[in-house]
Coordinates of C-alpha atoms (C1' of nucleotides) in Angstrom, one line a residue:
Chain V
M1 CA 135.2 119.3 111.3
R2 CA 132.5 120.3 113.8
S3 CA 134.3 123.4 114.8
I4 CA 131.6 125.8 113.7
E5 CA 128.9 123.7 115.2
E6 CA 130.6 123.5 118.5
L7 CA 131.4 127.1 118.5
T8 CA 127.7 127.9 118.0
R9 CA 126.6 125.6 120.7
T10 CA 128.9 127.5 123.1
H11 CA 127.2 130.7 122.0
S12 CA 123.8 129.4 122.8
V13 CA 123.6 131.2 126.1
N14 CA 123.3 134.3 124.1
S15 CA 120.0 133.2 122.9
R16 CA 118.3 134.8 125.9
I17 CA 118.5 138.1 124.1
A18 CA 117.6 136.7 120.7
C19 CA 113.8 136.2 120.9
D20 CA 113.0 139.9 120.9
R21 CA 115.1 140.5 117.8
C22 CA 114.3 137.2 116.2
D23 CA 113.3 137.6 112.5
V24 CA 110.8 134.8 112.6
R25 CA 109.3 135.5 116.0
E26 CA 106.0 136.5 114.6
R27 CA 105.5 133.7 112.1
A28 CA 107.1 130.7 113.9
L29 CA 105.5 128.2 116.1
C30 CA 106.7 130.2 119.1
S31 CA 104.0 132.8 118.3
A32 CA 101.4 130.4 119.6
L33 CA 102.8 131.0 123.1
P34 CA 101.6 133.8 125.4
N35 CA 104.4 136.3 126.0
V36 CA 105.0 135.1 129.6
E37 CA 105.7 131.6 128.4
A38 CA 107.9 132.9 125.6
Q39 CA 110.3 133.7 128.4
R40 CA 110.6 130.0 129.1
V41 CA 111.3 129.3 125.5
H42 CA 114.2 131.6 125.8
R43 CA 115.7 129.5 128.5
I44 CA 115.6 126.2 126.6
A45 CA 116.5 127.6 123.2
F46 CA 119.9 127.7 121.6
R47 CA 121.1 128.7 118.2
R48 CA 123.1 126.6 115.8
V49 CA 124.5 127.4 112.3
F50 CA 125.1 124.9 109.5
Q51 CA 127.0 125.2 106.3
P52 CA 125.4 124.2 103.0
G53 CA 125.4 120.4 102.6
R54 CA 125.7 119.7 106.3
V55 CA 123.4 116.9 107.4
I56 CA 121.0 117.9 110.2
A57 CA 119.2 114.6 110.6
C58 CA 119.5 111.3 108.8
G59 CA 116.9 108.6 109.4
D60 CA 117.2 107.1 112.8
R61 CA 120.3 109.2 113.7
S62 CA 118.3 112.3 114.4
P63 CA 119.5 115.1 116.7
D64 CA 118.3 115.5 120.3
W65 CA 116.5 118.7 119.6
Y66 CA 113.6 120.2 117.6
A67 CA 114.2 123.5 115.8
V68 CA 112.8 126.5 114.1
I69 CA 114.5 127.8 111.0
V70 CA 115.7 131.4 111.6
S71 CA 117.4 131.8 108.2
G72 CA 118.3 129.6 105.3
V73 CA 116.7 126.7 103.6
V74 CA 116.5 123.0 104.5
K75 CA 115.9 120.2 102.1
L76 CA 114.3 116.9 103.1
V77 CA 115.5 114.1 100.9
K78 CA 114.2 110.6 100.4
S79 CA 116.9 108.3 99.0
Q80 CA 117.1 104.7 97.9
A81 CA 119.8 102.1 98.0
D82 CA 120.5 102.5 94.2
G83 CA 121.3 106.1 94.7
R84 CA 118.1 107.7 93.4
Q85 CA 117.1 110.7 95.4
Q86 CA 114.0 112.8 95.7
I87 CA 113.7 116.0 97.6
V88 CA 110.3 115.7 99.2
A89 CA 110.2 119.1 100.8
L90 CA 111.9 122.5 101.2
Q91 CA 111.7 124.3 104.5
F92 CA 112.1 128.0 104.9
P93 CA 112.5 130.5 107.7
A94 CA 109.8 130.1 110.4
D95 CA 109.3 126.4 109.6
F96 CA 109.5 123.8 112.3
I97 CA 111.9 120.8 112.1
G98 CA 111.2 117.5 113.9
R99 CA 108.3 115.3 115.0
P100 CA 107.5 115.7 118.7
F101 CA 106.5 112.5 120.5
G102 CA 106.9 110.3 117.4
K103 CA 109.5 108.2 115.7
P104 CA 111.8 110.3 113.5
D105 CA 111.1 110.3 109.8
A106 CA 113.2 108.1 107.5
L107 CA 114.4 111.2 105.8
F108 CA 117.6 113.1 105.4
A109 CA 117.4 116.7 106.5
E110 CA 120.2 118.8 105.0
A111 CA 121.2 122.4 105.0
A112 CA 120.6 123.6 101.4
T113 CA 122.1 127.0 102.1
D114 CA 123.8 128.7 105.0
L115 CA 121.5 127.9 107.8
E116 CA 120.6 129.2 111.3
L117 CA 118.4 127.2 113.5
C118 CA 116.8 127.9 116.9
C119 CA 116.9 124.6 118.7
F120 CA 115.0 123.2 121.6
A121 CA 116.1 120.1 123.5
K122 CA 113.5 117.4 122.9
P123 CA 112.6 116.7 126.5
S124 CA 112.2 120.4 127.4
F125 CA 110.2 121.1 124.4
E126 CA 107.9 118.1 124.9
T127 CA 107.3 119.2 128.5
L128 CA 106.5 122.7 127.3
M129 CA 104.0 121.2 124.8
R130 CA 102.3 119.2 127.5
E131 CA 101.9 122.3 129.6
Q132 CA 100.9 124.6 126.7
P133 CA 98.2 122.9 124.5
G134 CA 98.3 125.9 122.3
L135 CA 101.7 124.8 121.1
E136 CA 100.4 121.4 120.0
H137 CA 97.4 123.0 118.4
A138 CA 99.6 125.4 116.4
L139 CA 101.9 122.5 115.3
L140 CA 98.9 120.5 114.1
Q141 CA 97.8 123.4 111.9
R142 CA 101.4 123.7 110.6
T143 CA 101.5 120.0 109.9
F144 CA 98.2 120.2 108.0
D145 CA 99.7 123.0 105.9
E146 CA 102.8 120.9 105.2
L147 CA 100.5 118.1 104.1
E148 CA 98.6 120.3 101.8
A149 CA 101.9 121.6 100.3
A150 CA 103.1 118.1 99.9
R151 CA 100.0 117.2 98.0
R152 CA 100.2 120.2 95.8
W153 CA 103.7 119.1 94.9
M154 CA 102.4 115.6 94.1
F155 CA 100.4 117.2 91.4
V156 CA 103.5 118.9 90.0
L157 CA 105.4 115.6 90.1
G158 CA 102.7 113.5 88.6
R159 CA 101.0 115.6 86.1
Q160 CA 103.1 118.6 84.9
S161 CA 105.6 118.8 82.0
A162 CA 109.2 119.7 82.6
Q163 CA 108.5 123.3 81.5
E164 CA 105.6 123.6 84.0
K165 CA 107.7 122.0 86.8
V166 CA 110.5 124.5 86.5
A167 CA 108.0 127.4 86.5
S168 CA 106.2 125.9 89.5
F169 CA 109.6 125.6 91.3
L170 CA 110.5 129.2 90.6
L171 CA 107.2 130.4 91.9
L172 CA 107.3 128.3 95.0
V173 CA 110.8 129.5 95.9
M174 CA 109.9 133.1 95.2
Q175 CA 106.7 133.0 97.2
R176 CA 108.3 131.3 100.2
L177 CA 111.3 133.6 100.3
H178 CA 109.2 136.7 100.1
Q179 CA 106.6 135.9 102.6
G180 CA 109.1 136.8 105.2
C181 CA 110.0 140.2 103.8
G182 CA 106.6 141.6 104.6
Q183 CA 105.9 142.9 101.1
P184 CA 104.4 140.4 98.7
P185 CA 106.1 140.0 95.4
A186 CA 104.8 143.3 94.1
G187 CA 105.0 144.2 90.5
P188 CA 105.8 142.0 87.6
E189 CA 109.6 141.9 88.4
C190 CA 111.2 140.0 91.2
K191 CA 114.8 139.1 92.0
F192 CA 116.0 136.3 94.3
E193 CA 118.6 133.7 95.0
L194 CA 117.9 130.0 94.3
P195 CA 118.5 127.8 97.4
L196 CA 119.3 124.8 95.2
S197 CA 121.8 123.8 92.6
R198 CA 120.6 122.6 89.2
T199 CA 121.2 119.0 90.3
E200 CA 119.0 119.6 93.4
I201 CA 116.3 121.3 91.4
G202 CA 116.2 118.1 89.3
E203 CA 115.9 116.0 92.4
Y204 CA 113.0 118.2 93.6
L205 CA 111.2 118.1 90.3
G206 CA 111.8 114.5 89.2
L207 CA 113.9 115.6 86.3
T208 CA 117.5 115.3 85.2
I209 CA 119.9 118.2 85.5
E210 CA 120.1 118.6 81.7
T211 CA 116.3 118.9 81.4
V212 CA 116.2 121.5 84.1
S213 CA 118.9 123.5 82.3
R214 CA 117.1 123.3 79.0
Q215 CA 113.9 124.5 80.6
F216 CA 115.7 127.5 82.2
R217 CA 116.9 128.2 78.7
Q218 CA 113.4 128.2 77.3
L219 CA 112.2 130.6 80.0
K220 CA 115.1 132.9 79.3
L221 CA 114.6 132.8 75.5
Q222 CA 111.0 133.8 76.0
G223 CA 112.0 136.7 78.2
I224 CA 110.1 135.3 81.2
V225 CA 113.2 135.2 83.5
E226 CA 116.8 136.3 83.5
T227 CA 119.7 134.8 85.4
Q228 CA 122.8 136.3 87.0
G229 CA 125.5 133.8 87.8
K230 CA 124.2 130.4 88.7
R231 CA 121.9 131.2 91.6
T232 CA 120.3 134.5 90.9
V233 CA 117.0 134.6 89.1
I234 CA 115.1 137.7 88.0
V235 CA 111.5 137.1 87.0
K236 CA 110.7 139.6 84.2
D237 CA 107.1 138.5 83.5
M238 CA 105.3 137.2 86.5
G239 CA 102.0 136.7 84.7
R240 CA 103.4 134.5 82.1
L241 CA 105.4 132.5 84.6
E242 CA 102.3 131.9 86.6
R243 CA 100.4 130.8 83.5
F244 CA 103.1 128.2 82.8
A245 CA 102.8 126.8 86.3
E246 CA 99.1 127.3 86.5
S247 CA 98.4 124.4 88.9
A248 CA 100.0 126.3 91.8
T249 CA 96.7 128.1 92.0
G250 CA 94.4 125.0 92.3
Chain F
M1 CA 69.2 111.2 94.0
R2 CA 70.1 111.5 97.7
S3 CA 67.7 108.9 98.8
I4 CA 70.3 106.6 100.2
E5 CA 72.2 109.3 102.0
E6 CA 69.0 110.7 103.6
L7 CA 68.0 107.3 104.6
T8 CA 71.3 106.8 106.3
R9 CA 71.1 110.1 108.1
T10 CA 67.7 109.0 109.5
H11 CA 69.3 105.9 110.8
S12 CA 72.0 107.8 112.6
V13 CA 70.3 107.5 115.9
N14 CA 71.3 103.8 115.8
S15 CA 74.9 104.8 116.1
R16 CA 74.6 104.6 119.8
I17 CA 75.0 100.9 119.7
A18 CA 77.6 100.9 117.0
C19 CA 80.8 101.8 118.8
D20 CA 81.1 98.5 120.7
R21 CA 80.8 96.6 117.5
C22 CA 82.8 99.0 115.3
D23 CA 85.4 97.4 113.2
V24 CA 87.8 100.3 113.4
R25 CA 87.2 101.1 117.1
E26 CA 90.7 100.0 118.1
R27 CA 92.6 101.7 115.3
A28 CA 90.7 104.9 114.7
L29 CA 91.2 108.3 116.3
C30 CA 88.5 107.4 118.8
S31 CA 90.9 105.0 120.5
A32 CA 92.7 108.0 121.9
L33 CA 89.7 108.7 124.2
P34 CA 89.2 107.1 127.6
N35 CA 86.2 104.8 127.6
V36 CA 84.1 107.2 129.5
E37 CA 84.5 109.8 126.9
A38 CA 83.8 107.3 124.2
Q39 CA 80.2 107.4 125.4
R40 CA 80.1 111.0 124.4
V41 CA 81.4 110.3 121.0
H42 CA 78.5 107.9 120.7
R43 CA 76.1 110.7 121.1
I44 CA 77.5 113.0 118.5
A45 CA 78.3 110.3 115.9
F46 CA 76.2 109.3 113.0
R47 CA 76.8 106.9 110.2
R48 CA 76.5 107.6 106.5
V49 CA 77.1 105.5 103.4
F50 CA 78.2 106.6 100.0
Q51 CA 78.2 104.9 96.6
P52 CA 81.3 104.8 94.5
G53 CA 82.0 108.1 92.8
R54 CA 79.9 110.1 95.2
V55 CA 81.7 113.3 96.1
I56 CA 82.2 113.8 99.9
A57 CA 83.8 117.2 99.8
C58 CA 84.9 119.5 97.1
G59 CA 87.1 122.4 97.9
D60 CA 85.2 125.1 99.7
R61 CA 81.9 123.1 99.7
S62 CA 82.9 120.8 102.4
P63 CA 80.4 119.0 104.7
D64 CA 79.6 120.1 108.2
W65 CA 81.2 117.1 109.8
Y66 CA 84.4 115.3 110.2
A67 CA 84.5 111.5 109.8
V68 CA 86.3 108.2 110.4
I69 CA 86.2 105.7 107.6
V70 CA 84.5 102.5 108.8
S71 CA 84.7 100.6 105.5
G72 CA 85.6 101.4 101.9
V73 CA 88.2 103.7 100.4
V74 CA 88.3 107.4 99.8
K75 CA 90.4 109.1 97.1
L76 CA 91.6 112.7 97.5
V77 CA 91.9 114.3 94.1
K78 CA 93.7 117.5 93.0
S79 CA 92.4 118.7 89.7
Q80 CA 93.3 121.5 87.4
A81 CA 91.2 123.7 85.0
D82 CA 92.4 121.8 81.9
G83 CA 91.1 118.5 83.2
R84 CA 94.3 117.0 84.5
Q85 CA 93.8 115.1 87.7
Q86 CA 96.1 113.7 90.3
I87 CA 95.0 111.5 93.1
V88 CA 97.1 112.7 96.0
A89 CA 96.0 110.2 98.7
L90 CA 94.0 107.1 99.3
Q91 CA 92.3 106.8 102.7
F92 CA 91.3 103.4 104.2
P93 CA 89.3 102.2 107.1
A94 CA 90.2 103.9 110.4
D95 CA 91.5 107.0 108.7
F96 CA 90.3 110.4 109.6
I97 CA 88.7 112.8 107.1
G98 CA 88.7 116.6 107.6
R99 CA 90.8 119.3 109.1
P100 CA 89.6 120.5 112.5
F101 CA 89.9 124.2 113.2
G102 CA 91.3 125.0 109.8
K103 CA 90.2 126.0 106.4
P104 CA 89.2 123.0 104.3
D105 CA 91.7 121.7 101.7
A106 CA 91.2 122.6 98.1
L107 CA 90.8 118.9 97.3
F108 CA 88.0 116.7 96.1
A109 CA 87.3 113.8 98.4
E110 CA 85.4 111.1 96.6
A111 CA 84.2 107.6 97.5
A112 CA 86.3 105.2 95.5
T113 CA 84.3 102.2 96.6
D114 CA 81.2 101.6 98.6
L115 CA 81.9 103.6 101.7
E116 CA 80.7 103.8 105.3
L117 CA 81.6 106.8 107.4
C118 CA 81.2 107.5 111.0
C119 CA 80.6 111.3 111.1
F120 CA 80.9 113.9 113.8
A121 CA 79.3 117.4 113.5
K122 CA 82.1 119.9 113.4
P123 CA 81.2 122.0 116.3
S124 CA 80.6 119.1 118.6
F125 CA 83.8 117.4 117.6
E126 CA 85.8 120.6 118.1
T127 CA 84.3 121.0 121.5
L128 CA 85.3 117.5 122.3
M129 CA 88.9 118.2 121.1
R130 CA 89.2 121.2 123.3
E131 CA 88.2 119.2 126.3
Q132 CA 90.2 116.1 125.4
P133 CA 93.8 117.1 124.5
G134 CA 94.5 113.5 123.9
L135 CA 92.4 113.7 120.8
E136 CA 94.4 116.5 119.3
H137 CA 97.6 114.7 120.2
A138 CA 96.4 111.6 118.4
L139 CA 95.3 113.6 115.4
L140 CA 98.7 115.3 115.2
Q141 CA 100.5 111.9 115.1
R142 CA 98.1 110.7 112.5
T143 CA 98.7 113.8 110.4
F144 CA 102.5 113.3 110.7
D145 CA 101.9 109.7 109.4
E146 CA 99.9 111.0 106.5
L147 CA 102.7 113.5 105.7
E148 CA 105.2 110.8 105.8
A149 CA 103.1 108.7 103.5
A150 CA 102.6 111.6 101.1
R151 CA 106.4 112.1 101.0
R152 CA 107.0 108.4 100.3
W153 CA 104.6 108.7 97.4
M154 CA 106.4 111.7 96.1
F155 CA 109.4 109.5 95.6
V156 CA 107.3 107.0 93.7
L157 CA 105.9 109.9 91.5
G158 CA 109.2 111.6 90.9
R159 CA 111.7 108.8 90.7
Q160 CA 110.2 105.4 89.8
S161 CA 109.5 103.8 86.4
A162 CA 106.1 102.8 85.3
Q163 CA 106.9 99.2 86.3
E164 CA 108.0 100.2 89.7
K165 CA 105.0 102.5 90.2
V166 CA 102.5 99.8 89.5
A167 CA 104.3 97.4 91.9
S168 CA 104.4 100.1 94.6
F169 CA 100.7 100.7 94.1
L170 CA 99.8 97.0 94.5
L171 CA 101.9 96.8 97.6
L172 CA 100.4 99.9 99.1
V173 CA 96.8 98.7 98.6
M174 CA 97.6 95.3 99.8
Q175 CA 99.3 96.5 103.0
R176 CA 96.6 99.0 103.8
L177 CA 93.7 96.6 103.2
H178 CA 95.3 93.9 105.3
Q179 CA 96.3 95.9 108.3
G180 CA 92.7 95.9 109.3
C181 CA 92.3 92.1 109.1
G182 CA 94.6 91.4 112.0
Q183 CA 96.9 89.0 110.2
P184 CA 99.6 90.6 108.1
P185 CA 99.9 89.5 104.5
A186 CA 101.3 86.1 105.5
G187 CA 102.9 83.8 102.9
P188 CA 103.9 84.7 99.4
E189 CA 100.4 84.7 98.1
C190 CA 97.7 87.2 98.7
K191 CA 94.3 88.0 97.1
F192 CA 92.5 91.4 97.3
E193 CA 90.2 93.8 95.5
L194 CA 91.5 96.9 93.9
P195 CA 89.7 100.0 95.1
L196 CA 90.4 101.9 91.9
S197 CA 89.8 101.5 88.2
R198 CA 92.7 101.5 85.7
T199 CA 92.0 105.1 84.9
E200 CA 92.2 106.0 88.6
I201 CA 95.3 104.0 89.1
G202 CA 96.8 106.1 86.3
E203 CA 95.7 109.2 88.1
Y204 CA 97.4 108.0 91.3
L205 CA 100.6 107.0 89.6
G206 CA 101.0 109.8 87.1
L207 CA 100.6 107.5 84.2
T208 CA 98.1 106.9 81.4
I209 CA 95.6 104.1 81.6
E210 CA 97.4 102.3 78.7
T211 CA 100.7 102.3 80.5
V212 CA 99.1 101.0 83.6
S213 CA 97.5 98.2 81.6
R214 CA 100.8 97.3 79.9
Q215 CA 102.6 97.1 83.2
F216 CA 99.9 94.8 84.7
R217 CA 100.5 92.7 81.6
Q218 CA 104.3 92.5 82.3
L219 CA 103.7 91.5 85.9
K220 CA 101.3 88.8 84.8
L221 CA 103.6 87.5 82.1
Q222 CA 106.4 87.2 84.7
G223 CA 104.1 85.3 87.0
I224 CA 104.3 87.8 89.8
V225 CA 100.5 88.5 89.9
E226 CA 97.3 87.1 88.4
T227 CA 94.0 88.9 87.9
Q228 CA 90.4 87.8 88.1
G229 CA 88.0 90.1 86.4
K230 CA 89.0 93.8 86.5
R231 CA 89.3 94.4 90.2
T232 CA 90.7 91.2 91.8
V233 CA 94.4 90.8 92.0
I234 CA 96.3 87.7 93.3
V235 CA 99.9 88.3 94.2
K236 CA 101.8 85.1 93.5
D237 CA 105.3 86.1 94.3
M238 CA 105.4 88.7 97.0
G239 CA 109.2 88.8 97.2
R240 CA 109.6 89.7 93.5
L241 CA 106.9 92.3 93.7
E242 CA 108.6 94.0 96.6
R243 CA 111.9 93.9 94.8
F244 CA 110.2 95.7 91.9
A245 CA 108.8 98.4 94.2
E246 CA 111.8 98.5 96.5
S247 CA 111.5 102.1 97.5
A248 CA 108.4 101.3 99.6
T249 CA 110.9 100.1 102.2
G250 CA 113.1 103.2 102.3
Chain K
dC1 C1' 145.6 132.6 86.1
dG2 C1' 144.6 128.1 86.1
dC3 C1' 141.9 124.6 88.5
dT4 C1' 137.7 122.5 90.0
dA5 C1' 133.0 122.0 90.2
dC6 C1' 129.0 123.2 88.1
dA7 C1' 126.2 124.3 84.2
dT8 C1' 125.0 124.3 79.4
dT9 C1' 124.6 122.4 74.9
dG10 C1' 124.3 118.8 71.4
dA11 C1' 123.2 114.1 69.4
dG12 C1' 121.0 110.0 69.7
dT13 C1' 118.0 106.7 72.4
dT14 C1' 114.1 105.2 75.1
dA15 C1' 110.2 105.1 78.1
dC16 C1' 106.0 106.7 78.1
dC17 C1' 102.3 109.0 75.6
dT18 C1' 98.8 109.5 71.9
dC19 C1' 95.6 107.8 68.8
dA20 C1' 93.0 103.9 67.1
dA21 C1' 91.0 99.5 67.2
dA22 C1' 90.0 95.0 69.3
dA23 C1' 88.7 92.3 73.3
dA24 C1' 86.9 91.5 77.7
dT25 C1' 83.8 92.5 81.5
dT26 C1' 79.7 94.1 83.4
dG27 C1' 75.0 95.3 83.3
dT28 C1' 70.1 95.0 81.1
dG29 C1' 66.0 93.5 79.0
dG30 C1' 63.7 89.9 76.6
Chain C
dC1 C1' 69.5 82.3 81.1
dC2 C1' 71.1 84.3 77.1
dA3 C1' 71.9 88.0 73.7
dC4 C1' 73.2 92.7 73.4
dA5 C1' 74.8 97.2 74.6
dA6 C1' 77.6 100.0 77.3
dT7 C1' 81.7 100.5 79.6
dT8 C1' 86.2 99.4 80.7
dT9 C1' 90.4 97.3 79.6
dT10 C1' 93.8 95.5 76.6
dT11 C1' 96.6 95.6 72.6
dG12 C1' 99.0 97.7 68.7
dA13 C1' 101.5 101.3 65.9
dG14 C1' 103.7 105.4 65.8
dG15 C1' 105.2 109.9 67.9
dT16 C1' 107.5 112.8 71.4
dA17 C1' 109.2 114.5 75.7
dA18 C1' 112.6 113.6 78.6
dC19 C1' 116.7 110.7 79.3
dT20 C1' 121.6 109.2 78.5
dC21 C1' 126.0 110.0 77.1
dA22 C1' 129.6 113.1 75.7
dA23 C1' 131.6 117.4 74.9
dT24 C1' 132.0 122.3 75.7
dG25 C1' 131.4 126.4 78.4
dT26 C1' 131.3 129.2 82.7
dA27 C1' 131.5 130.6 87.7
dG28 C1' 133.9 130.9 91.5
dC29 C1' 138.1 130.0 94.3
dG30 C1' 142.9 129.5 95.7

DNA sequence: CGCTACATTGAGTTACCTCAAAAATTGTGG
DNA sequence: CCACAATTTTTGAGGTAACTCAATGTAGCG
């Protein structure tokens, strides 16, 4: 069942016109390249789409390309033999996937939603990095940012209550989804789609699905959020939600 | 009470003879430099020592240098207004401290034990990085490693029981302390000093001090470890300890 | 419209936390 | 070198947040 993937790969020649219109052009790693060089990126880039749940990389069987997320959300999962799973990171549009010059992580990378990637064959990309130190510099800064985010989340996992965890999660998703849209989450209200199911939220927060559900209920009863269907959340009282999460600030 | 620090700073001119005899020379970031360049590192490096509990960097008030740990252990702490604290990383000899070219992390860095750092004034080090792309490359790989370690620890925080957490902690400390000694932790027995108090172990594992203490007791009752005083641990049955932690492998 | 997968709710259990006290370790002054 | 604080750690008893198991409800899809 690779039909869609293969189809997309075939379309990759179209990518030559994509960069100019690319939604993440300004924020992605590519923005570290001078415009002239961006033309070279064109030539080695190809787009691929993934359906929710499709595995992008799994431990040592990693793909032969690096990628920038154009749209959609990727979850990075650490799992153990006994079946326990922990989502260790969510990646959003403009984020970079892969570890140039290094051994691949022992992580599953999986499409959490419908996903579009802009891919670069590993050898070509590594050549480009060698020629353009600015690329490596930008990737380093990005990696530091990811490290900082990971450590912030360690606080959530280690020290926050279930209530606070769910609030932190909602804020995280909201902020990351909106930092693409230009306008920051203005006003006290804000509507967005969750990229994860309840089970996955539990796996990200170190909670069971039932506890996640109960905490959503609490937030709804207090008028802090509303839900439409399973995936749509409307934040009604941003201030109170932030006060619940609190730590997100520190 | 900065007497020791000031004294050390005065001694920094001695650092010119230190590199050859430096314990971490082979494993630290410096090893990315060709020998010729290492001579330049000499000139900009100076040693400093810190006593346990001494704060190295706190949020925006960060020092004007980057550093390599020569001996001792540093803890990175994320704390919240209400007093809750989470240790988000431990750093051991040969690890690098600081974020070149970027805003400093909003973290406390604190000497967990007696500590010796090899410091580099920020501007000099950044100049060196610009001239030696190998340095930035090596730092990138190091940062990816730290990110991977952080994510491994996220699994511990989110998915493991108190028992497993303490076992994971002991293994982590053991492995990191011994990877400097040349020989890997050979044989089933292994003795080492804990770099953290019980309270700090709790802050690293997301547990209370009492729970940490009770889990130590369990491990002792089962003959997996012994303790001498507060800080010395002897692992008697490595295999069983590893089976408790398990995830450390994945 | 009914089926399937996902989400919610409820009831009871447990692992870890909290509070309180005892014991051990470490440091200090006589 | 020993007695005595001061500090840290251990142990105990009881409480609670989150888990487990089981049943019910609800989207979303053919």
